[in-house]
Coordinates of C-alpha atoms in Angstrom, one line a residue:
M1 CA -8.0 20.6 26.8
L2 CA -7.3 17.6 29.1
R3 CA -9.9 18.8 31.6
R4 CA -12.6 18.8 29.1
Y5 CA -11.9 15.1 28.3
I6 CA -11.3 13.9 31.8
T7 CA -14.7 15.3 33.0
S8 CA -16.4 12.9 30.5
Q9 CA -15.5 9.5 32.1
I10 CA -18.3 7.4 30.8
Y11 CA -17.8 5.7 27.5
R12 CA -21.1 4.8 25.9
P13 CA -21.0 2.3 23.0
A14 CA -24.6 3.1 22.2
A15 CA -23.5 6.5 21.0
R16 CA -22.4 4.8 17.8
K17 CA -26.1 4.8 16.8
M18 CA -26.5 8.5 17.4
S19 CA -25.4 11.6 15.5
T20 CA -23.0 12.7 18.3
P21 CA -19.6 11.0 18.5
P22 CA -18.9 8.6 21.4
Q23 CA -17.5 10.2 24.5
P24 CA -13.9 9.2 25.4
R25 CA -13.3 6.9 28.5
I26 CA -10.3 8.2 30.4
T27 CA -9.3 6.7 33.8
R28 CA -5.9 6.7 35.6
D29 CA -5.1 3.4 33.8
T30 CA -6.9 3.6 30.5
F31 CA -7.4 5.9 27.5
V32 CA -10.1 5.0 24.9
H33 CA -11.4 7.4 22.3
T34 CA -13.1 7.0 18.9
V35 CA -12.5 9.6 16.2
S36 CA -14.9 9.6 13.2
L37 CA -13.5 10.8 9.8
Q38 CA -16.9 11.4 8.3
K39 CA -19.4 14.1 9.4
N40 CA -22.4 12.0 8.3
R41 CA -21.1 8.6 9.2
P42 CA -23.3 5.5 9.2
A43 CA -25.0 4.3 12.3
S44 CA -22.7 1.2 12.5
I45 CA -19.0 1.3 11.5
P46 CA -17.7 -2.2 10.2
S47 CA -14.5 -3.3 11.8
S48 CA -12.8 -3.2 8.4
D49 CA -13.4 0.6 8.3
R50 CA -11.7 1.2 11.6
V51 CA -8.0 1.8 12.5
T52 CA -6.8 1.2 16.0
I53 CA -4.0 3.4 17.3
F54 CA -2.4 1.6 20.2
M55 CA -0.2 3.7 22.5
I56 CA 2.6 1.9 24.4
S57 CA 4.1 4.1 27.1
G58 CA 7.7 4.4 28.2
N59 CA 9.0 3.6 31.7
P60 CA 7.3 4.5 34.1
G61 CA 4.5 3.0 32.3
L62 CA 1.6 5.2 33.4
I63 CA -0.9 6.0 30.6
G64 CA -1.8 9.1 32.6
Y65 CA 1.3 10.8 31.3
Y66 CA -0.2 10.6 27.8
H67 CA -3.6 11.7 28.4
T68 CA -3.0 15.2 27.0
F69 CA -1.1 13.9 24.0
L70 CA -3.7 11.3 23.0
S71 CA -6.5 13.9 23.5
L72 CA -4.8 16.3 21.3
L73 CA -4.0 13.5 18.7
A74 CA -7.7 12.7 18.5
D75 CA -8.5 16.4 17.8
K76 CA -5.9 16.6 15.0
L77 CA -6.9 13.4 13.5
G78 CA -10.5 14.5 13.3
S79 CA -9.5 17.8 11.7
R80 CA -7.3 16.0 9.1
G81 CA -9.9 13.4 8.3
A82 CA -12.6 16.1 7.6
Q83 CA -10.2 17.8 5.2
S84 CA -8.8 14.9 3.3
T85 CA -10.0 12.2 0.8
I86 CA -8.7 9.4 3.1
T87 CA -12.2 7.7 3.2
S88 CA -12.2 7.2 -0.6
R89 CA -8.7 5.8 -0.8
S90 CA -8.4 3.5 2.3
H91 CA -12.0 3.0 3.4
A92 CA -11.1 4.0 7.0
C93 CA -14.0 5.8 8.6
E94 CA -12.8 6.1 12.2
F95 CA -9.8 5.8 14.4
Q96 CA -9.9 4.1 17.8
I97 CA -7.2 5.4 20.1
Y98 CA -6.4 3.0 23.0
G99 CA -3.8 3.0 25.6
H100 CA -3.3 1.2 28.9
S101 CA -0.7 1.5 31.7
L102 CA 2.0 -1.1 31.6
G103 CA 1.9 -4.1 33.9
G104 CA 2.7 -3.3 37.5
F105 CA 2.0 0.4 37.1
E106 CA -1.8 0.3 37.4
L107 CA -3.2 2.7 40.0
E108 CA -6.6 1.2 40.2
Q109 CA -5.8 -2.4 41.4
H110 CA -7.3 -3.8 44.6
E111 CA -4.6 -4.0 47.2
D112 CA -4.9 -7.6 47.7
L113 CA -4.3 -8.3 43.9
D114 CA -1.6 -5.8 43.9
A115 CA 0.3 -7.5 46.7
E116 CA 0.0 -11.0 45.1
K117 CA 1.6 -10.0 41.7
G118 CA 5.3 -10.1 41.1
L119 CA 7.2 -7.4 39.3
F120 CA 7.2 -7.4 35.5
D121 CA 10.5 -7.6 33.6
L122 CA 10.7 -6.5 29.9
E123 CA 9.5 -9.9 28.6
G124 CA 6.6 -9.9 31.0
Q125 CA 5.7 -6.4 29.8
I126 CA 5.8 -7.5 26.2
C127 CA 3.4 -10.3 26.9
Y128 CA 1.2 -8.1 29.0
V129 CA 0.9 -5.4 26.3
Q130 CA 0.3 -7.9 23.6
G131 CA -2.6 -9.4 25.7
K132 CA -4.1 -6.0 26.2
L133 CA -4.0 -5.4 22.4
D134 CA -5.5 -8.8 21.6
G135 CA -8.2 -8.4 24.2
F136 CA -9.2 -4.9 22.9
L137 CA -9.5 -6.1 19.5
A138 CA -11.2 -9.4 20.2
G139 CA -14.6 -10.1 18.7
G140 CA -14.2 -7.9 15.6
E141 CA -16.3 -9.2 12.7
T142 CA -13.7 -8.6 10.1
K143 CA -9.9 -8.1 10.1
Q144 CA -8.9 -4.9 11.7
K145 CA -6.0 -2.6 11.1
V146 CA -3.6 -1.5 13.9
I147 CA -1.0 1.3 14.2
L148 CA 1.4 0.9 17.1
V149 CA 2.7 4.0 18.8
G150 CA 5.7 3.4 21.2
H151 CA 7.5 6.0 23.3
S152 CA 11.0 5.3 24.7
V153 CA 11.1 1.6 25.7
G154 CA 7.5 1.4 24.5
A155 CA 9.1 1.5 21.0
Y156 CA 11.1 -1.6 21.8
I157 CA 7.9 -3.3 23.0
A158 CA 6.2 -2.4 19.8
M159 CA 8.9 -3.8 17.6
E160 CA 8.7 -7.0 19.7
I161 CA 5.0 -7.1 19.3
L162 CA 5.3 -6.6 15.6
R163 CA 7.8 -9.5 15.3
R164 CA 5.6 -11.9 17.3
H165 CA 2.4 -10.9 15.5
R166 CA 4.2 -11.7 12.2
K167 CA 5.4 -15.0 13.5
R168 CA 2.0 -15.9 14.8
S169 CA 0.3 -14.9 11.6
D170 CA 2.8 -17.0 9.5
A171 CA 2.2 -20.0 11.8
K172 CA -1.6 -19.8 11.2
V173 CA -1.1 -19.7 7.5
R174 CA 1.2 -22.8 7.6
A175 CA -1.5 -24.5 9.6
G176 CA -4.1 -23.8 7.0
A177 CA -6.0 -21.4 9.2
D178 CA -6.8 -17.7 8.6
K179 CA -4.2 -15.2 9.6
A180 CA -4.4 -13.1 12.7
D181 CA -7.5 -11.2 13.5
F182 CA -5.8 -7.8 12.8
D183 CA -3.0 -6.5 10.6
I184 CA -0.4 -4.1 12.1
V185 CA -0.2 -1.6 9.2
G186 CA 2.0 0.9 10.9
G187 CA 4.4 1.8 13.7
I188 CA 5.4 5.1 15.1
M189 CA 8.4 5.1 17.4
L190 CA 9.0 8.3 19.4
F191 CA 12.4 8.9 20.9
P192 CA 12.9 5.1 20.6
T193 CA 15.2 3.1 22.9
V194 CA 15.4 0.0 20.7
V195 CA 19.2 -0.8 20.6
D196 CA 22.1 -0.4 23.2
I197 CA 20.2 1.5 25.8
A198 CA 23.0 0.9 28.3
K199 CA 25.3 3.0 26.2
S200 CA 23.2 6.1 26.7
P201 CA 24.0 8.7 29.3
S202 CA 21.1 7.8 31.6
G203 CA 21.7 4.1 31.0
Q204 CA 25.3 4.4 32.3
K205 CA 23.8 6.1 35.5
L206 CA 21.3 3.5 36.6
T207 CA 22.9 3.0 40.0
L208 CA 22.0 6.7 40.7
A209 CA 18.5 6.1 39.5
L210 CA 18.2 3.3 42.0
V211 CA 19.2 5.6 44.9
V212 CA 16.8 8.3 43.7
G213 CA 14.0 5.8 43.4
F214 CA 14.6 4.6 46.9
L215 CA 14.5 8.2 48.3
A216 CA 11.3 9.0 46.3
R217 CA 9.6 6.1 48.0
V218 CA 10.7 7.2 51.4
L219 CA 9.5 10.8 50.8
A220 CA 6.2 9.5 49.6
M221 CA 5.7 7.7 52.9
L222 CA 6.8 10.7 55.0
L223 CA 5.2 13.7 53.2
P224 CA 1.5 14.6 53.1
G225 CA 0.0 14.7 49.6
A226 CA 0.0 18.5 49.2
L227 CA 3.7 18.7 50.3
L228 CA 4.7 15.8 47.9
R229 CA 2.9 17.5 44.9
G230 CA 4.7 20.7 45.7
L231 CA 8.0 19.0 45.9
I232 CA 7.3 17.2 42.6
K233 CA 6.3 20.4 40.9
N234 CA 9.5 22.0 42.0
V235 CA 11.8 19.3 41.0
M236 CA 10.1 18.8 37.6
G237 CA 10.3 22.5 36.8
S238 CA 6.5 23.3 37.2
P239 CA 5.0 20.8 34.7
P240 CA 1.3 20.7 34.0
D241 CA -1.0 19.7 36.9
S242 CA -1.8 16.4 35.2
A243 CA 1.8 15.4 35.2
V244 CA 2.2 16.4 38.9
E245 CA -0.9 14.3 39.9
T246 CA 0.2 11.3 37.8
T247 CA 3.8 11.5 39.3
A248 CA 2.4 11.7 42.9
A249 CA 0.1 8.7 42.3
F250 CA 3.0 6.8 40.9
I251 CA 5.3 7.5 43.8
K252 CA 2.7 6.8 46.4
S253 CA 1.5 3.5 44.7
K254 CA 2.3 0.4 46.4
R255 CA 4.9 -0.9 43.9
G256 CA 5.2 1.7 41.2
V257 CA 8.8 2.8 42.0
R258 CA 10.0 -0.8 42.5
Q259 CA 8.4 -1.8 39.2
A260 CA 10.0 1.1 37.3
L261 CA 13.5 0.3 38.6
H262 CA 13.1 -3.4 38.2
M263 CA 12.0 -2.9 34.6
A264 CA 14.9 -0.4 34.0
A265 CA 17.5 -2.8 35.2
D266 CA 16.2 -5.6 32.8
E267 CA 16.2 -3.0 30.0
M268 CA 19.9 -2.5 30.4
R269 CA 20.4 -6.3 30.0
T270 CA 17.9 -6.9 27.2
I271 CA 18.0 -4.0 24.9
T272 CA 21.5 -4.5 23.3
S273 CA 22.2 -5.2 19.6
D274 CA 19.7 -5.0 16.8
K275 CA 17.8 -8.4 17.0
W276 CA 15.1 -7.9 14.3
D277 CA 15.1 -9.2 10.7
D278 CA 14.5 -7.0 7.7
D279 CA 10.7 -7.9 7.5
V280 CA 10.1 -6.5 11.1
W281 CA 12.0 -3.4 10.0
G282 CA 9.6 -3.1 7.1
V283 CA 12.2 -4.2 4.5
S284 CA 11.2 -7.5 2.8
T285 CA 10.8 -9.1 -0.6
A286 CA 7.7 -11.0 0.6
N287 CA 4.4 -10.4 -1.2
E288 CA 2.6 -9.8 2.0
P289 CA 2.0 -6.1 3.0
L290 CA 4.8 -4.6 5.0
T291 CA 4.4 -2.5 8.1
R292 CA 5.1 1.3 7.5
L293 CA 7.5 2.4 10.2
F294 CA 8.4 5.9 11.4
F295 CA 11.2 6.6 13.9
Y296 CA 11.4 10.0 15.4
F297 CA 14.7 10.5 17.4
G298 CA 15.7 13.2 19.7
R299 CA 19.0 15.1 19.6
N300 CA 21.0 14.8 22.7
D301 CA 18.5 12.3 24.1
H302 CA 19.9 11.1 27.4
W303 CA 18.3 7.7 26.9
V304 CA 19.7 7.2 23.4
A305 CA 23.4 7.6 22.6
E306 CA 24.1 10.0 19.7
R307 CA 26.4 7.2 18.1
T308 CA 23.6 4.6 18.6
R309 CA 21.1 6.7 16.9
D310 CA 23.3 7.5 13.9
E311 CA 24.2 3.8 13.5
I312 CA 20.5 2.8 13.5
I313 CA 19.8 5.5 10.8
D314 CA 22.8 4.5 8.7
L315 CA 22.0 0.7 8.9
R316 CA 18.2 0.8 8.7
G317 CA 17.0 4.3 7.6
R318 CA 18.9 4.5 4.4
V319 CA 17.6 1.4 2.9
E320 CA 15.2 1.8 0.0
G321 CA 11.7 1.0 1.0
G322 CA 12.7 0.8 4.6
P323 CA 11.5 2.8 7.7
T324 CA 11.3 6.6 7.7
M325 CA 13.7 8.0 10.2
S326 CA 14.2 11.6 11.3
V327 CA 16.0 13.5 14.0
C328 CA 14.1 16.2 15.9
E329 CA 15.6 19.7 15.2
L330 CA 13.3 21.4 17.6
G331 CA 15.1 20.6 20.8
L332 CA 12.2 18.5 22.2
P333 CA 13.2 16.3 25.3
H334 CA 12.9 12.6 25.6
A335 CA 9.9 13.1 28.0
F336 CA 7.8 15.0 25.4
C337 CA 4.6 14.3 27.1
L338 CA 5.3 16.8 30.0
R339 CA 5.4 20.0 28.0
H340 CA 5.3 19.4 24.2
N341 CA 2.1 17.4 23.6
D342 CA 0.8 19.7 21.0
I343 CA 3.8 19.5 18.8
M344 CA 4.2 15.8 19.0
A345 CA 0.4 15.2 18.4
E346 CA 0.8 17.3 15.2
K347 CA 3.6 15.2 14.0
V348 CA 2.1 11.8 14.9
A349 CA -1.2 12.8 13.3
D350 CA 0.7 13.5 10.0
M351 CA 2.5 10.0 10.3
V352 CA -0.8 8.3 11.0
M353 CA -2.5 9.9 7.9
D354 CA 0.5 9.1 5.9
I355 CA 0.2 5.4 6.9
V356 CA -3.5 5.0 6.3
S357 CA -3.5 7.0 3.0
A358 CA -0.8 4.8 1.4

């Protein structure tokens, strides 16, 4: 499935005027794909009829880990759109699926630029991701709709983007200007690390992670590419080739390992108690539309303590009109994007359709 998409590297906007759907653009740092929900769609799709699904990765923040997941999500959304009455209810004609590697994890930067940039902490990543979203949606003729999909720490980044977006939108209204150029209508948080990450089993072992990261960087410098990929495949339990290639590129990148460890250390300091108001959680008495939120937690997730998960569900998930929260009963791991992409794409497609059909 992934191979078929990766071989189509050229994204042609002009295809919007043709009967065939536009081809995805997939690079090591970017994923862009458009999915039409109408077989006989118009030649030009207004921005108001488009929903952008914005993927925010976990740490390490390489979008390459999610290529298969996003490709399968596109397939499943296309199938659901053809079978539903979504277009008559919400006026959505197509989805744009967009994802980009987090700051400092890019694999296609020029070496001189890479050397000049510092490492991104969590605040820097939030600003970087928000800039990517703003830039991607810039120039729309009418207000667009966005669904954020965050995995692991990407869920924390998504919640912060939602908070800041609402604050920015409110400031524009008070100033007498139009609201923001887009509405965040939904958020899907997968295996979310949004509260007290340091209390998780892996959070308590960060020192070990620092040592392992250092050793990985040393091995990358000493081992030829083929041997490094073989070692990765053995350590990771024979994952798909795409995951092996992405991991090898990450380890061999100039600052990828340092960036991941720097960001992880800051996550321990920053992701502590719940810091969001009810309106960010989707619970508010305000007249403005609220964001539909879905939280999908793992069981025995080594990055989310069992007690932390249960406290979040008790406090936020049991409020009437609040976010929808569920715990995985299928035994899926935190790193679902290595072997369980089909299952998660199915679940996320259902959540997306639920959001846009409301």
